[in-house]
Amino acid sequence: MNKRDQAILENLQKFYVLDRDQLIQLHLKEQKQPITTCNRIMNRLTSKGLVKVDRTTRP
């Protein structure tokens, strides 16, 4: 797991709930495709069981 993923996990532990747009503002502003990158990171963290995702709402 890279430093960015660890920083995302730390922020999720600190704030408990963050949506995709908030994660992009905190960690992925300089990416060419921040939404796609965020979705891939969250899918990876979810599949590893490190994050639980609430899919009842959509951004």
Tab-separated table of N, CA and C in Angstrom:
chain	number	residue	atom	x	y	z
A	1	MET	N	0.847	-1.170	0.000
A	1	MET	CA	0.000	0.000	0.000
A	1	MET	C	0.902	1.246	0.000
A	2	ASN	N	0.573	2.194	-0.862
A	2	ASN	CA	1.422	3.379	-0.972
A	2	ASN	C	1.022	4.447	0.062
A	3	LYS	N	1.799	5.515	0.094
A	3	LYS	CA	1.586	6.572	1.095
A	3	LYS	C	0.239	7.265	0.923
A	4	ARG	N	-0.190	7.434	-0.338
A	4	ARG	CA	-1.473	8.089	-0.579
A	4	ARG	C	-2.619	7.252	-0.012
A	5	ASP	N	-2.575	5.940	-0.215
A	5	ASP	CA	-3.613	5.064	0.323
A	5	ASP	C	-3.624	5.118	1.850
A	6	GLN	N	-2.458	5.139	2.459
A	6	GLN	CA	-2.368	5.229	3.914
A	6	GLN	C	-2.923	6.557	4.411
A	7	ALA	N	-2.643	7.642	3.681
A	7	ALA	CA	-3.163	8.946	4.075
A	7	ALA	C	-4.692	8.972	3.961
A	8	ILE	N	-5.232	8.343	2.940
A	8	ILE	CA	-6.689	8.261	2.788
A	8	ILE	C	-7.289	7.485	3.948
A	9	LEU	N	-6.683	6.365	4.317
A	9	LEU	CA	-7.176	5.574	5.448
A	9	LEU	C	-7.107	6.365	6.750
A	10	GLU	N	-6.034	7.118	6.948
A	10	GLU	CA	-5.912	7.942	8.155
A	10	GLU	C	-7.012	8.995	8.215
A	11	ASN	N	-7.293	9.631	7.091
A	11	ASN	CA	-8.359	10.633	7.070
A	11	ASN	C	-9.722	9.997	7.293
A	12	LEU	N	-9.942	8.815	6.760
A	12	LEU	CA	-11.218	8.132	6.986
A	12	LEU	C	-11.381	7.746	8.455
A	13	GLN	N	-10.294	7.375	9.103
A	13	GLN	CA	-10.363	7.079	10.530
A	13	GLN	C	-10.619	8.347	11.337
A	14	LYS	N	-10.024	9.443	10.907
A	14	LYS	CA	-10.159	10.707	11.627
A	14	LYS	C	-11.560	11.301	11.465
A	15	PHE	N	-12.055	11.353	10.226
A	15	PHE	CA	-13.337	11.999	9.954
A	15	PHE	C	-14.498	11.016	9.873
A	16	TYR	N	-14.212	9.732	9.816
A	16	TYR	CA	-15.166	8.625	9.795
A	16	TYR	C	-15.939	8.519	8.487
A	17	VAL	N	-16.412	9.622	7.931
A	17	VAL	CA	-17.163	9.589	6.674
A	17	VAL	C	-16.638	10.673	5.752
A	18	LEU	N	-16.244	10.282	4.549
A	18	LEU	CA	-15.852	11.225	3.503
A	18	LEU	C	-16.446	10.730	2.197
A	19	ASP	N	-16.944	11.654	1.406
A	19	ASP	CA	-17.441	11.232	0.104
A	19	ASP	C	-16.330	11.353	-0.937
A	20	ARG	N	-16.625	10.911	-2.131
A	20	ARG	CA	-15.616	10.875	-3.184
A	20	ARG	C	-15.065	12.259	-3.483
A	21	ASP	N	-15.930	13.257	-3.557
A	21	ASP	CA	-15.472	14.608	-3.879
A	21	ASP	C	-14.558	15.172	-2.802
A	22	GLN	N	-14.817	14.851	-1.555
A	22	GLN	CA	-13.954	15.300	-0.466
A	22	GLN	C	-12.590	14.614	-0.539
A	23	LEU	N	-12.565	13.326	-0.856
A	23	LEU	CA	-11.290	12.620	-1.018
A	23	LEU	C	-10.482	13.209	-2.165
A	24	ILE	N	-11.165	13.570	-3.243
A	24	ILE	CA	-10.474	14.180	-4.383
A	24	ILE	C	-9.849	15.504	-3.970
A	25	GLN	N	-10.586	16.336	-3.235
A	25	GLN	CA	-10.054	17.632	-2.801
A	25	GLN	C	-8.863	17.466	-1.860
A	26	LEU	N	-8.883	16.449	-1.033
A	26	LEU	CA	-7.802	16.244	-0.068
A	26	LEU	C	-6.559	15.602	-0.685
A	27	HIS	N	-6.742	14.664	-1.616
A	27	HIS	CA	-5.615	13.832	-2.028
A	27	HIS	C	-5.350	13.764	-3.529
A	28	LEU	N	-6.319	14.082	-4.365
A	28	LEU	CA	-6.172	13.776	-5.788
A	28	LEU	C	-6.363	14.978	-6.701
A	29	LYS	N	-6.170	16.179	-6.214
A	29	LYS	CA	-6.396	17.387	-7.015
A	29	LYS	C	-5.506	17.445	-8.245
A	30	GLU	N	-4.282	16.969	-8.142
A	30	GLU	CA	-3.323	17.120	-9.221
A	30	GLU	C	-3.363	15.983	-10.243
A	31	GLN	N	-4.259	15.041	-10.093
A	31	GLN	CA	-4.385	13.926	-11.035
A	31	GLN	C	-5.076	14.382	-12.316
A	32	LYS	N	-4.758	13.714	-13.424
A	32	LYS	CA	-5.414	14.029	-14.689
A	32	LYS	C	-6.878	13.618	-14.666
A	33	GLN	N	-7.160	12.460	-14.085
A	33	GLN	CA	-8.523	11.950	-13.983
A	33	GLN	C	-8.817	11.615	-12.523
A	34	PRO	N	-9.101	12.629	-11.717
A	34	PRO	CA	-9.233	12.396	-10.278
A	34	PRO	C	-10.406	11.494	-9.900
A	35	ILE	N	-11.514	11.560	-10.629
A	35	ILE	CA	-12.674	10.734	-10.282
A	35	ILE	C	-12.360	9.264	-10.527
A	36	THR	N	-11.775	8.962	-11.675
A	36	THR	CA	-11.413	7.584	-12.000
A	36	THR	C	-10.384	7.049	-11.011
A	37	THR	N	-9.394	7.863	-10.685
A	37	THR	CA	-8.360	7.452	-9.733
A	37	THR	C	-8.966	7.168	-8.362
A	38	CYS	N	-9.837	8.039	-7.908
A	38	CYS	CA	-10.481	7.860	-6.608
A	38	CYS	C	-11.321	6.582	-6.596
A	39	ASN	N	-12.072	6.350	-7.657
A	39	ASN	CA	-12.884	5.138	-7.728
A	39	ASN	C	-12.022	3.886	-7.671
A	40	ARG	N	-10.908	3.887	-8.365
A	40	ARG	CA	-10.003	2.721	-8.353
A	40	ARG	C	-9.407	2.500	-6.967
A	41	ILE	N	-8.985	3.581	-6.326
A	41	ILE	CA	-8.409	3.457	-4.982
A	41	ILE	C	-9.449	2.910	-4.012
A	42	MET	N	-10.653	3.463	-4.058
A	42	MET	CA	-11.696	3.006	-3.133
A	42	MET	C	-12.109	1.568	-3.415
A	43	ASN	N	-12.154	1.166	-4.676
A	43	ASN	CA	-12.443	-0.232	-4.996
A	43	ASN	C	-11.369	-1.152	-4.447
A	44	ARG	N	-10.109	-0.743	-4.573
A	44	ARG	CA	-8.999	-1.547	-4.059
A	44	ARG	C	-9.066	-1.661	-2.532
A	45	LEU	N	-9.312	-0.551	-1.849
A	45	LEU	CA	-9.385	-0.572	-0.391
A	45	LEU	C	-10.609	-1.355	0.094
A	46	THR	N	-11.699	-1.280	-0.648
A	46	THR	CA	-12.906	-2.021	-0.289
A	46	THR	C	-12.700	-3.522	-0.479
A	47	SER	N	-12.061	-3.905	-1.582
A	47	SER	CA	-11.845	-5.334	-1.842
A	47	SER	C	-10.891	-5.955	-0.828
A	48	LYS	N	-9.980	-5.154	-0.270
A	48	LYS	CA	-9.077	-5.640	0.771
A	48	LYS	C	-9.745	-5.678	2.138
A	49	GLY	N	-10.949	-5.109	2.228
A	49	GLY	CA	-11.670	-5.099	3.491
A	49	GLY	C	-11.244	-3.998	4.442
A	50	LEU	N	-10.540	-2.997	3.947
A	50	LEU	CA	-10.057	-1.912	4.795
A	50	LEU	C	-11.079	-0.786	4.938
A	51	VAL	N	-12.032	-0.712	4.001
A	51	VAL	CA	-13.009	0.373	3.976
A	51	VAL	C	-14.370	-0.220	3.679
A	52	LYS	N	-15.378	0.310	4.337
A	52	LYS	CA	-16.753	-0.052	4.038
A	52	LYS	C	-17.383	1.113	3.290
A	53	VAL	N	-18.018	0.833	2.154
A	53	VAL	CA	-18.576	1.872	1.303
A	53	VAL	C	-20.098	1.829	1.373
A	54	ASP	N	-20.686	2.998	1.564
A	54	ASP	CA	-22.140	3.135	1.544
A	54	ASP	C	-22.559	3.539	0.143
A	55	ARG	N	-23.216	2.645	-0.555
A	55	ARG	CA	-23.590	2.913	-1.948
A	55	ARG	C	-25.046	3.334	-2.096
A	56	THR	N	-25.662	3.789	-1.014
A	56	THR	CA	-27.064	4.210	-1.090
A	56	THR	C	-27.203	5.578	-1.738
A	57	THR	N	-26.155	6.391	-1.718
A	57	THR	CA	-26.209	7.696	-2.360
A	57	THR	C	-25.149	7.752	-3.453
A	58	ARG	N	-25.369	8.641	-4.405
A	58	ARG	CA	-24.429	8.804	-5.500
A	58	ARG	C	-24.032	10.270	-5.596
A	59	PRO	N	-22.779	10.557	-5.885
A	59	PRO	CA	-22.357	11.951	-6.018
A	59	PRO	C	-22.907	12.608	-7.276
